Every structure is written in structure tokens, then in C-alpha cells.
């Protein structure tokens, strides 16, 4: 049963980078709502996370396309379908904007943009065959309001927003959707006075009950007419209209 008592009828989701942080928060929120899960991470902690949630664990790297293929295959072999995907990744390097070497620019593209591109190559055909499905890519508020503190993340997550919109423009009639969440600061990180001072609500987001719950909403049927969007979950941090 879901939190609201609605039966999910065996819905299945895959979640990447799910051993901690936002990925684990999303997995917990989905498990609470009755989803069956396949969780992937490079970390050995993924086994404990999967055991906690009654999920299937898979060791793998979001930057490796073969691991993305294994993730999809594992979900299909175990459950026969995929109804949702949470594409969460790690963090790219930082640096002074005009001093960042080419190597770090390429590394950032591999960490931030390409996991969603590669995941959807293999998940979208499953969604299209089912005529249903939803994906959520975990982005950042800096995709909307770039910050010099996170230059590579800001640039490539803005590019990610463009990719999602083009996916919907091309495949919107196939019965599946893709969106992004754009979190601000979440409560699994230390709350520094400088960070808190930026946030009108004066606190960080609860990683499971607020951010994870938003991801679960975007995967749900209630969000069925939301497509190609980046939903800010930032406590009012971004002021751009």
C-alpha cells in the first residue's frame, strides 16, 4: 500500500547511486509507497540499503553503460517491467571557471549529463513498449541559477534540462515522461550558517520526507501531465522567475 492507501499494483523502479544521500532517500520514499526496487551503486553499502528496503542490490557505476544495461536487465528479469527510474549521480569537480582543465570538463559531462542520456537509451524502449513509465533525473537548483561555487555542475545540469525537454519533444506521445528535481541543500549535509542564510525558509530539505517524496510524486500517476520540467525543491533559494 502507498502512504495514501492506494494500491500500486506491483510498480517497479530502478534507482542509481542509491546507497546514501538523495538516492537512498528516494529509495526509502518509494519503498514506503509500495514500489518494488532495484538499487544500484558503486558502494558496498548498497547491499545493506537493499536489505533494509526489501530491494534488489546491484553494484555498478552510472558512468558505465554496461552497468546501466545490467540494471535494466536485472529489473526485467526479476519483475518483468520497469515503471519508474530515478537517475541520481555523484558530484563533478569544482574550480575557478576559467582555470578548470579540459579533463575536468569531460569528467563532469560523464558524471552529470551522460548517465541520464545512457540510462534513457535503455529504459525508454521499455517504457514505450509498456506505453507507460516515468523517469526523474536528480539535478540541482544551480541548473536554474548558476553559482560559481559549483561551475561544472551548473553548466552540465543546465544541459541536462535541455536533454529532458528534447526527449519529451521527440517521445512525448509514447506514454512515458521524464522530469528532473532541482534540490537546494538537503539535511544529510552539514548546515553551515552561510548556506542557511541563503534560504528563505531557513532550513535544509528533509532528504526522504520532502525531496524523496517529491521524486515519488513525479513518478506517480498524479503527475501524469508533468513532462520535461525541472521542479525546484529549494526552500525559496532560487528567485529567478
Coordinates of N, CA and C in Angstrom, one line a residue:
X1 N 0.8 -1.2 0.0 CA 0.0 0.0 0.0 C 0.9 1.3 0.0
X2 N 0.4 2.3 -0.6 CA 1.1 3.6 -0.6 C 0.8 4.3 0.7
X3 N 1.5 5.4 0.9 CA 1.2 6.3 2.1 C -0.3 6.7 2.2
X4 N -0.9 6.9 1.0 CA -2.3 7.4 0.9 C -3.2 6.2 0.9
X5 N -2.7 5.0 1.0 CA -3.6 3.8 0.9 C -4.0 3.3 -0.4
X6 N -3.4 3.9 -1.5 CA -3.7 3.5 -2.8 C -2.8 2.4 -3.3
X7 N -3.3 1.3 -3.8 CA -2.5 0.2 -4.3 C -1.7 0.5 -5.5
X8 N -0.4 0.1 -5.5 CA 0.4 0.4 -6.6 C 0.4 -0.7 -7.7
X9 N -0.2 -1.8 -7.4 CA -0.3 -2.9 -8.4 C 1.1 -3.3 -9.0
X10 N 2.1 -3.5 -8.1 CA 3.3 -4.1 -8.5 C 4.2 -3.2 -9.3
X11 N 4.2 -1.9 -9.0 CA 5.1 -1.0 -9.8 C 6.5 -1.2 -9.3
X12 N 7.4 -1.0 -10.3 CA 8.8 -1.3 -10.1 C 9.6 -0.1 -10.5
X13 N 10.6 0.2 -9.7 CA 11.5 1.3 -10.1 C 13.0 0.9 -9.9
X14 N 13.8 1.5 -10.7 CA 15.3 1.4 -10.6 C 15.8 2.8 -10.0
X15 N 16.8 2.7 -9.2 CA 17.4 3.9 -8.6 C 18.9 3.8 -8.6
X16 N 19.6 4.8 -9.1 CA 21.0 4.7 -9.2 C 21.6 5.6 -8.1
X17 N 22.9 5.3 -7.8 CA 23.6 6.0 -6.7 C 22.7 6.0 -5.4
X18 N 22.2 4.8 -5.1 CA 21.2 4.7 -4.1 C 21.7 4.2 -2.7
X19 N 23.0 4.2 -2.5 CA 23.5 3.7 -1.2 C 23.5 4.7 -0.1
X20 N 23.3 6.0 -0.5 CA 23.3 7.1 0.5 C 22.7 8.3 -0.1
X21 N 22.5 9.4 0.7 CA 22.1 10.7 0.3 C 20.8 10.7 -0.4
X22 N 20.7 11.5 -1.5 CA 19.4 11.6 -2.2 C 18.9 10.3 -2.8
X23 N 19.8 9.5 -3.3 CA 19.4 8.3 -3.9 C 18.7 7.3 -2.9
X24 N 19.3 7.2 -1.7 CA 18.8 6.4 -0.7 C 17.5 7.0 -0.1
X25 N 17.4 8.3 0.0 CA 16.2 9.0 0.4 C 15.0 8.7 -0.5
X26 N 15.3 8.8 -1.9 CA 14.3 8.5 -2.9 C 13.9 7.0 -2.8
X27 N 14.8 6.1 -2.6 CA 14.5 4.7 -2.5 C 13.6 4.5 -1.3
X28 N 13.9 5.1 -0.2 CA 13.1 4.9 1.0 C 11.7 5.4 0.8
X29 N 11.6 6.6 0.2 CA 10.3 7.2 -0.1 C 9.4 6.3 -1.0
X30 N 10.1 5.7 -2.0 CA 9.4 4.8 -2.9 C 9.0 3.5 -2.2
X31 N 9.9 3.0 -1.4 CA 9.5 1.7 -0.7 C 8.4 1.9 0.2
X32 N 8.3 3.1 0.9 CA 7.2 3.4 1.8 C 5.9 3.4 1.0
X33 N 5.9 3.8 -0.2 CA 4.7 3.8 -1.0 C 4.5 2.6 -1.8
X34 N 5.2 1.5 -1.5 CA 4.9 0.2 -2.1 C 5.6 -0.2 -3.4
X35 N 6.6 0.6 -3.8 CA 7.3 0.2 -5.0 C 8.2 -0.9 -4.8
X36 N 8.4 -1.8 -5.7 CA 9.5 -2.8 -5.7 C 10.7 -2.1 -6.4
X37 N 11.9 -2.4 -5.8 CA 13.1 -1.6 -6.2 C 14.3 -2.4 -6.6
X38 N 15.0 -1.9 -7.6 CA 16.3 -2.4 -7.9 C 17.3 -1.2 -7.7
X39 N 18.2 -1.4 -6.8 CA 19.1 -0.3 -6.4 C 20.5 -0.5 -6.9
X40 N 21.1 0.5 -7.5 CA 22.5 0.4 -7.9 C 23.4 1.4 -7.3
X41 N 24.6 1.0 -7.0 CA 25.6 1.9 -6.5 C 27.0 1.2 -6.6
X42 N 28.0 2.1 -6.7 CA 29.4 1.5 -6.7 C 29.8 1.0 -5.3
X43 N 29.1 1.6 -4.3 CA 29.5 1.3 -2.9 C 28.9 0.0 -2.4
X44 N 29.7 -0.7 -1.5 CA 29.3 -1.9 -0.9 C 28.1 -1.7 0.0
X45 N 27.8 -0.4 0.4 CA 26.7 -0.1 1.3 C 25.3 -0.4 0.6
X46 N 25.4 -0.6 -0.7 CA 24.1 -0.9 -1.5 C 23.4 -2.2 -1.0
X47 N 24.2 -3.1 -0.6 CA 23.6 -4.4 -0.1 C 22.8 -4.1 1.2
X48 N 23.3 -3.3 2.1 CA 22.6 -3.0 3.3 C 21.3 -2.2 3.0
X49 N 21.5 -1.3 2.1 CA 20.3 -0.4 1.7 C 19.2 -1.3 1.2
X50 N 19.6 -2.2 0.3 CA 18.6 -3.1 -0.4 C 18.0 -4.0 0.7
X51 N 18.8 -4.6 1.6 CA 18.2 -5.4 2.7 C 17.2 -4.7 3.5
X52 N 17.5 -3.4 3.8 CA 16.6 -2.6 4.6 C 15.2 -2.4 3.9
X53 N 15.3 -2.3 2.6 CA 14.0 -1.9 1.9 C 13.4 -3.1 1.1
X54 N 14.0 -4.3 1.3 CA 13.4 -5.5 0.6 C 13.6 -5.3 -0.9
X55 N 14.7 -4.7 -1.3 CA 15.0 -4.4 -2.7 C 16.1 -5.4 -3.2
X56 N 16.3 -5.3 -4.5 CA 17.4 -6.0 -5.2 C 18.6 -5.0 -5.3
X57 N 19.8 -5.5 -4.9 CA 21.0 -4.7 -5.0 C 21.9 -5.1 -6.2
X58 N 22.5 -4.0 -6.8 CA 23.4 -4.3 -7.9 C 24.6 -3.3 -7.8
X59 N 25.8 -3.8 -7.8 CA 27.0 -3.0 -7.7 C 27.2 -2.5 -9.2
X60 N 27.3 -1.2 -9.3 CA 27.5 -0.7 -10.7 C 27.8 0.8 -10.6
X61 N 28.3 1.3 -11.8 CA 28.7 2.7 -11.9 C 27.8 3.4 -12.9
X62 N 27.3 4.6 -12.6 CA 26.4 5.3 -13.5 C 27.1 5.8 -14.8
X63 N 28.4 5.9 -14.7 CA 29.2 6.3 -15.9 C 29.5 5.2 -16.8
X64 N 29.2 4.0 -16.5 CA 29.5 2.8 -17.3 C 28.2 2.3 -17.9
X65 N 28.1 2.4 -19.3 CA 26.9 2.0 -20.0 C 26.6 0.5 -19.8
X66 N 27.6 -0.3 -19.7 CA 27.3 -1.7 -19.4 C 26.6 -2.0 -18.1
X67 N 26.9 -1.2 -17.1 CA 26.2 -1.3 -15.8 C 24.8 -0.8 -15.9
X68 N 24.5 0.2 -16.7 CA 23.2 0.6 -17.0 C 22.3 -0.5 -17.7
X69 N 23.0 -1.1 -18.6 CA 22.3 -2.3 -19.3 C 22.0 -3.4 -18.3
X70 N 22.9 -3.7 -17.4 CA 22.7 -4.7 -16.4 C 21.6 -4.3 -15.4
X71 N 21.5 -3.0 -15.1 CA 20.4 -2.5 -14.2 C 19.1 -2.8 -14.8
X72 N 18.9 -2.4 -16.1 CA 17.6 -2.6 -16.8 C 17.3 -4.1 -16.9
X73 N 18.3 -4.9 -17.3 CA 18.1 -6.3 -17.4 C 17.8 -7.0 -16.1
X74 N 18.4 -6.5 -15.0 CA 18.1 -7.1 -13.7 C 16.6 -6.9 -13.3
X75 N 16.2 -5.6 -13.5 CA 14.8 -5.3 -13.2 C 13.8 -6.1 -14.1
X76 N 14.1 -6.2 -15.3 CA 13.2 -7.0 -16.2 C 13.2 -8.5 -15.9
X77 N 14.4 -9.0 -15.6 CA 14.4 -10.4 -15.2 C 13.7 -10.7 -13.9
X78 N 13.8 -9.8 -13.0 CA 13.2 -10.1 -11.6 C 11.7 -9.8 -11.6
X79 N 11.3 -8.7 -12.3 CA 10.0 -8.2 -12.1 C 9.2 -8.1 -13.5
X80 N 9.9 -8.2 -14.6 CA 9.2 -8.2 -15.9 C 8.7 -6.9 -16.4
X81 N 9.1 -5.8 -15.7 CA 8.7 -4.5 -16.1 C 9.5 -3.4 -15.3
X82 N 9.5 -2.2 -15.8 CA 10.0 -1.0 -15.1 C 9.0 0.1 -15.3
X83 N 8.6 0.6 -14.1 CA 7.6 1.7 -14.2 C 8.2 3.1 -13.8
X84 N 9.3 3.0 -13.1 CA 10.0 4.3 -12.7 C 11.5 4.2 -12.7
X85 N 12.1 5.3 -12.9 CA 13.6 5.4 -12.8 C 14.0 6.6 -12.1
X86 N 14.9 6.5 -11.2 CA 15.5 7.7 -10.5 C 16.9 7.7 -10.9
X87 N 17.4 8.6 -11.7 CA 18.7 8.7 -12.2 C 19.5 9.7 -11.3
X88 N 20.2 9.2 -10.3 CA 21.0 10.0 -9.4 C 22.4 9.8 -9.7
X89 N 23.3 10.8 -9.5 CA 24.7 10.7 -9.8 C 25.5 11.3 -8.7
X90 N 26.8 11.2 -8.9 CA 27.7 11.9 -7.9 C 27.9 13.3 -8.3
X91 N 29.0 13.9 -7.7 CA 29.3 15.3 -7.9 C 30.5 15.5 -8.7
X92 N 30.5 16.5 -9.7 CA 31.7 16.7 -10.5 C 32.7 17.6 -9.8
X93 N 33.9 17.7 -10.4 CA 34.9 18.6 -9.7 C 34.5 20.0 -9.7
X94 N 35.2 20.8 -8.9 CA 34.9 22.3 -8.8 C 36.2 23.0 -9.2
X95 N 36.1 24.3 -9.2 CA 37.3 25.1 -9.6 C 37.0 26.5 -10.1
X96 N 38.0 27.3 -10.3 CA 37.8 28.6 -10.9 C 37.4 28.4 -12.4
X97 N 36.3 29.1 -12.8 CA 35.7 28.9 -14.0 C 36.6 28.9 -15.2
X98 N 37.6 29.8 -15.3 CA 38.4 29.8 -16.5 C 39.7 29.1 -16.3
X99 N 39.9 28.4 -15.1 CA 41.1 27.6 -14.9 C 40.8 26.1 -14.8
X100 N 39.6 25.7 -15.0 CA 39.3 24.3 -15.0 C 39.9 23.6 -16.2
X101 N 40.6 22.5 -16.0 CA 41.2 21.9 -17.2 C 40.2 21.1 -18.0
X102 N 40.5 20.8 -19.3 CA 39.6 20.1 -20.1 C 39.3 18.7 -19.5
X103 N 40.2 18.1 -18.9 CA 40.0 16.8 -18.3 C 38.8 16.8 -17.3
X104 N 38.7 17.9 -16.5 CA 37.6 18.0 -15.6 C 36.3 18.3 -16.2
X105 N 36.3 19.1 -17.3 CA 35.1 19.4 -18.1 C 34.5 18.1 -18.7
X106 N 35.4 17.2 -19.2 CA 34.9 16.0 -19.8 C 34.5 15.0 -18.6
X107 N 35.2 15.0 -17.5 CA 34.7 14.2 -16.4 C 33.4 14.6 -15.9
X108 N 33.1 15.9 -15.8 CA 31.8 16.4 -15.4 C 30.7 16.0 -16.3
X109 N 31.0 16.1 -17.6 CA 29.9 15.6 -18.5 C 29.6 14.2 -18.3
X110 N 30.6 13.3 -18.1 CA 30.4 11.9 -17.8 C 29.6 11.7 -16.5
X111 N 29.9 12.5 -15.5 CA 29.2 12.3 -14.2 C 27.8 12.8 -14.2
X112 N 27.6 14.0 -14.8 CA 26.3 14.8 -14.6 C 25.3 14.5 -15.8
X113 N 25.8 14.6 -17.0 CA 24.9 14.5 -18.1 C 24.7 13.1 -18.7
X114 N 25.8 12.4 -19.0 CA 25.7 11.2 -19.7 C 25.0 10.1 -19.0
X115 N 25.0 10.0 -17.6 CA 24.2 8.9 -17.0 C 22.7 8.9 -17.4
X116 N 22.1 10.1 -17.5 CA 20.7 10.1 -17.9 C 20.6 9.8 -19.4
X117 N 21.5 10.3 -20.2 CA 21.4 10.0 -21.6 C 21.5 8.5 -21.8
X118 N 22.5 7.9 -21.2 CA 22.7 6.4 -21.4 C 21.6 5.6 -20.7
X119 N 21.1 6.0 -19.6 CA 20.0 5.3 -18.9 C 18.8 5.3 -19.8
X120 N 18.4 6.4 -20.4 CA 17.2 6.5 -21.2 C 17.3 5.8 -22.5
X121 N 18.5 5.6 -23.0 CA 18.7 4.8 -24.2 C 18.1 3.4 -24.0
X122 N 18.2 2.9 -22.8 CA 17.8 1.5 -22.5 C 16.5 1.4 -21.7
X123 N 16.1 2.4 -21.0 CA 14.9 2.4 -20.2 C 13.7 2.9 -21.1
X124 N 14.0 3.9 -22.0 CA 12.9 4.4 -22.8 C 12.2 3.4 -23.7
X125 N 13.0 2.5 -24.3 CA 12.3 1.4 -25.1 C 11.4 0.5 -24.3
X126 N 11.7 0.3 -23.0 CA 10.9 -0.5 -22.1 C 9.6 0.3 -21.8
X127 N 9.7 1.6 -21.5 CA 8.6 2.4 -21.3 C 7.7 2.5 -22.5
X128 N 8.3 2.7 -23.7 CA 7.5 2.8 -24.9 C 6.7 1.5 -25.2
X129 N 7.4 0.4 -25.0 CA 6.7 -0.9 -25.2 C 5.5 -1.1 -24.2
X130 N 5.7 -0.6 -22.9 CA 4.6 -0.7 -22.0 C 3.6 0.3 -22.2
X131 N 3.9 1.4 -22.9 CA 3.1 2.6 -23.1 C 2.9 3.3 -21.7
X132 N 3.9 3.2 -20.9 CA 3.8 3.9 -19.6 C 5.2 3.9 -18.9
X133 N 5.4 4.8 -18.0 CA 6.6 4.9 -17.3 C 7.0 6.3 -17.0
X134 N 7.8 6.5 -16.0 CA 8.3 7.9 -15.7 C 9.7 7.8 -15.1
X135 N 10.5 8.8 -15.5 CA 11.9 8.9 -15.0 C 12.1 10.3 -14.4
X136 N 12.9 10.3 -13.3 CA 13.3 11.5 -12.7 C 14.8 11.6 -12.6
X137 N 15.4 12.6 -13.1 CA 16.8 12.9 -13.0 C 17.1 13.8 -11.9
X138 N 18.0 13.5 -11.0 CA 18.3 14.4 -9.9 C 19.3 15.4 -10.3
X139 N 18.9 16.7 -10.3 CA 19.7 17.8 -10.8 C 20.1 18.7 -9.6
X140 N 20.0 20.0 -9.8 CA 20.4 20.9 -8.8 C 19.7 22.3 -9.1
X141 N 19.5 23.1 -8.0 CA 19.0 24.4 -8.3 C 19.9 25.3 -9.1
X142 N 21.2 24.9 -9.1 CA 22.2 25.7 -9.9 C 22.0 25.5 -11.4
X143 N 21.2 24.5 -11.8 CA 20.8 24.5 -13.3 C 20.0 25.6 -13.7
X144 N 19.2 26.2 -12.7 CA 18.4 27.4 -13.0 C 19.1 28.7 -12.6
X145 N 19.9 28.7 -11.6 CA 20.6 29.8 -11.1 C 22.0 29.5 -10.8
X146 N 22.9 29.6 -11.9 CA 24.2 29.1 -11.8 C 25.0 29.8 -10.7
X147 N 25.9 29.0 -10.0 CA 26.7 29.5 -8.9 C 28.2 29.2 -9.3
X148 N 29.0 30.2 -9.0 CA 30.5 30.0 -9.2 C 31.0 28.9 -8.3
X149 N 30.3 28.6 -7.2 CA 30.8 27.6 -6.3 C 30.7 26.2 -6.9
X150 N 29.7 26.0 -7.8 CA 29.5 24.7 -8.5 C 29.5 24.9 -10.0
X151 N 30.6 25.3 -10.6 CA 30.6 25.7 -12.0 C 30.3 24.6 -13.0
X152 N 30.9 23.4 -12.8 CA 30.7 22.3 -13.7 C 29.3 21.7 -13.5
X153 N 28.9 21.6 -12.3 CA 27.5 21.1 -12.1 C 26.5 22.0 -12.7
X154 N 26.7 23.3 -12.5 CA 25.7 24.3 -13.1 C 25.6 24.2 -14.6
X155 N 26.7 24.1 -15.3 CA 26.8 24.1 -16.7 C 26.1 22.8 -17.3
X156 N 26.5 21.6 -16.7 CA 26.0 20.4 -17.3 C 24.6 20.0 -16.8
X157 N 24.2 20.5 -15.7 CA 22.8 20.2 -15.3 C 21.9 21.1 -16.0
X158 N 22.4 22.3 -16.5 CA 21.6 23.1 -17.4 C 21.4 22.4 -18.7
X159 N 22.5 21.7 -19.2 CA 22.4 20.9 -20.4 C 21.5 19.8 -20.2
X160 N 21.5 19.2 -19.0 CA 20.6 18.1 -18.7 C 19.1 18.5 -18.9
X161 N 18.8 19.7 -18.4 CA 17.4 20.3 -18.6 C 17.0 20.3 -20.1
X162 N 18.0 20.7 -20.9 CA 17.7 20.7 -22.4 C 17.4 19.3 -22.9
X163 N 18.2 18.4 -22.5 CA 18.1 17.0 -22.9 C 16.7 16.5 -22.5
X164 N 16.2 16.7 -21.3 CA 14.9 16.2 -20.9 C 13.8 16.8 -21.8
X165 N 13.9 18.1 -22.1 CA 12.9 18.7 -22.9 C 12.9 18.1 -24.4
X166 N 14.0 17.9 -24.9 CA 14.1 17.3 -26.2 C 13.6 15.8 -26.2
X167 N 13.8 15.1 -25.1 CA 13.2 13.7 -25.0 C 11.7 13.8 -25.1
X168 N 11.1 14.8 -24.4 CA 9.7 14.9 -24.4 C 9.2 15.3 -25.8
X169 N 9.9 16.3 -26.4 CA 9.5 16.8 -27.7 C 9.5 15.6 -28.7
X170 N 10.4 14.7 -28.6 CA 10.5 13.6 -29.6 C 9.6 12.4 -29.2
X171 N 9.5 12.1 -27.9 CA 8.9 10.9 -27.4 C 7.6 11.1 -26.6
X172 N 7.2 12.3 -26.5 CA 6.0 12.6 -25.6 C 4.8 11.8 -25.9
X173 N 4.6 11.4 -27.1 CA 3.4 10.6 -27.5 C 3.5 9.1 -27.2
X174 N 4.6 8.7 -26.6 CA 4.8 7.2 -26.4 C 4.2 6.7 -25.1
X175 N 3.7 7.6 -24.3 CA 3.1 7.2 -23.0 C 4.0 7.3 -21.8
X176 N 5.2 7.8 -22.0 CA 6.1 7.9 -20.8 C 6.6 9.4 -20.6
X177 N 7.1 9.6 -19.4 CA 7.5 11.0 -19.1 C 8.9 11.0 -18.5
X178 N 9.6 12.2 -18.6 CA 10.8 12.4 -17.8 C 10.9 13.8 -17.3
X179 N 11.3 14.0 -16.1 CA 11.4 15.2 -15.4 C 12.7 15.3 -14.6
X180 N 12.9 16.4 -13.9 CA 14.1 16.5 -13.0 C 13.6 17.2 -11.7
X181 N 14.3 16.8 -10.6 CA 14.1 17.6 -9.4 C 15.4 18.4 -9.3
X182 N 15.2 19.7 -8.8 CA 16.3 20.6 -8.7 C 16.4 21.0 -7.2
X183 N 17.1 20.1 -6.4 CA 17.2 20.4 -5.0 C 18.1 21.5 -4.7
X184 N 17.8 22.2 -3.5 CA 18.8 23.1 -2.9 C 19.7 22.3 -2.0
X185 N 19.7 22.7 -0.8 CA 20.5 22.0 0.2 C 19.6 21.0 1.0
X186 N 20.2 19.8 1.2 CA 19.4 18.7 1.9 C 20.1 18.4 3.2
X187 N 19.3 17.8 4.1 CA 19.7 17.7 5.5 C 20.7 16.5 5.8
X188 N 21.2 15.9 4.8 CA 22.3 14.9 5.0 C 23.6 15.6 4.8
X189 N 23.7 16.9 4.6 CA 24.9 17.6 4.6 C 24.9 18.6 5.8
X190 N 26.1 19.0 6.3 CA 26.2 19.9 7.4 C 25.6 21.2 7.0
X191 N 24.8 21.8 7.9 CA 24.1 23.0 7.7 C 24.9 24.2 8.2
X192 N 25.7 24.8 7.3 CA 26.6 25.9 7.6 C 25.7 27.2 7.7
X193 N 26.2 28.1 8.6 CA 25.4 29.4 8.7 C 25.3 30.1 7.3
X194 N 26.4 30.0 6.5 CA 26.4 30.7 5.2 C 25.4 30.1 4.3
X195 N 25.2 28.8 4.3 CA 24.2 28.1 3.4 C 22.8 28.5 3.9
X196 N 22.6 28.4 5.2 CA 21.3 28.7 5.8 C 20.8 30.1 5.5
X197 N 21.8 31.0 5.5 CA 21.5 32.4 5.3 C 20.9 32.7 3.9
X198 N 21.2 31.8 2.9 CA 20.7 32.0 1.6 C 19.2 31.5 1.4
X199 N 18.7 30.7 2.3 CA 17.5 30.0 2.2 C 16.4 30.8 2.9
X200 N 15.4 31.3 2.2 CA 14.3 32.0 2.9 C 13.6 31.2 3.9
X201 N 13.4 29.8 3.7 CA 12.8 29.0 4.7 C 13.7 28.7 5.9
X202 N 15.0 29.0 5.8 CA 15.8 29.0 7.0 C 16.2 27.6 7.4
X203 N 16.1 26.6 6.5 CA 16.5 25.2 6.9 C 16.7 24.4 5.6
X204 N 17.4 23.2 5.8 CA 17.6 22.3 4.7 C 16.4 21.4 4.5
X205 N 16.3 20.9 3.3 CA 15.2 19.9 2.9 C 15.4 18.6 3.6
X206 N 14.4 18.0 4.1 CA 14.4 16.6 4.6 C 14.6 15.7 3.4
X207 N 15.7 14.9 3.4 CA 16.1 14.2 2.2 C 15.0 13.1 1.8
X208 N 14.4 12.5 2.7 CA 13.4 11.5 2.4 C 12.0 12.1 2.4
X209 N 11.6 12.8 3.4 CA 10.2 13.2 3.6 C 9.8 14.3 2.6
X210 N 10.8 15.1 2.2 CA 10.5 16.2 1.3 C 11.1 16.0 -0.1
X211 N 12.4 15.8 -0.3 CA 12.9 15.5 -1.6 C 12.5 14.2 -2.1
X212 N 12.7 13.1 -1.3 CA 12.3 11.8 -1.8 C 10.8 11.7 -2.1
X213 N 10.0 12.4 -1.3 CA 8.6 12.4 -1.6 C 8.2 13.2 -2.9
X214 N 9.0 14.2 -3.2 CA 8.7 14.9 -4.4 C 9.1 14.0 -5.6
X215 N 10.2 13.3 -5.5 CA 10.6 12.3 -6.6 C 9.5 11.3 -6.7
X216 N 9.0 10.8 -5.6 CA 7.9 9.8 -5.7 C 6.7 10.3 -6.4
X217 N 6.3 11.6 -6.1 CA 5.2 12.2 -6.7 C 5.4 12.3 -8.2
X218 N 6.6 12.7 -8.7 CA 6.9 12.9 -10.1 C 6.8 11.5 -10.8
X219 N 7.1 10.4 -10.1 CA 6.9 9.1 -10.7 C 5.5 8.6 -10.7
X220 N 4.6 9.3 -9.9 CA 3.3 8.7 -9.7 C 2.3 9.1 -10.9
X221 N 1.2 8.5 -10.9 CA 0.2 8.8 -11.9 C -0.4 10.2 -11.7
X222 N -0.4 10.7 -10.4 CA -0.9 12.0 -10.1 C -0.1 13.1 -10.9
X223 N 1.2 12.8 -11.3 CA 2.0 13.7 -12.0 C 1.9 13.4 -13.5
X224 N 0.9 12.8 -14.0 CA 0.9 12.3 -15.3 C 0.9 13.3 -16.4
X225 N 0.7 14.6 -16.1 CA 0.7 15.6 -17.2 C 1.9 16.5 -17.0
X226 N 2.8 16.1 -16.2 CA 4.1 16.9 -16.0 C 5.2 16.2 -16.7
X227 N 5.8 16.9 -17.7 CA 6.8 16.3 -18.6 C 7.8 17.3 -19.0
X228 N 9.1 16.9 -18.9 CA 10.2 17.8 -19.4 C 10.5 19.0 -18.4
X229 N 10.0 18.9 -17.2 CA 10.2 20.0 -16.3 C 11.3 19.8 -15.2
X230 N 11.8 20.9 -14.7 CA 12.7 20.8 -13.6 C 12.0 21.5 -12.4
X231 N 11.7 20.7 -11.4 CA 10.9 21.1 -10.2 C 11.9 21.5 -9.1
X232 N 11.9 22.8 -8.8 CA 12.8 23.2 -7.7 C 12.2 22.8 -6.3
X233 N 13.1 22.2 -5.5 CA 12.8 21.8 -4.2 C 13.9 22.5 -3.3
X234 N 13.8 23.8 -3.1 CA 14.9 24.6 -2.6 C 14.6 25.5 -1.5
X235 N 13.4 25.5 -0.9 CA 13.1 26.4 0.2 C 13.0 27.8 -0.2
X236 N 12.8 28.1 -1.5 CA 12.8 29.5 -2.0 C 14.2 30.1 -2.3
X237 N 15.2 29.3 -2.4 CA 16.5 29.7 -2.7 C 16.6 30.4 -4.0
X238 N 16.1 29.9 -5.1 CA 16.1 30.5 -6.4 C 15.0 31.5 -6.5
X239 N 15.4 32.7 -6.9 CA 14.5 33.8 -7.0 C 14.1 34.2 -8.5
X240 N 14.8 33.6 -9.4 CA 14.6 33.9 -10.8 C 13.2 33.5 -11.2
X241 N 12.5 34.2 -12.0 CA 11.2 33.9 -12.5 C 11.2 33.3 -13.9

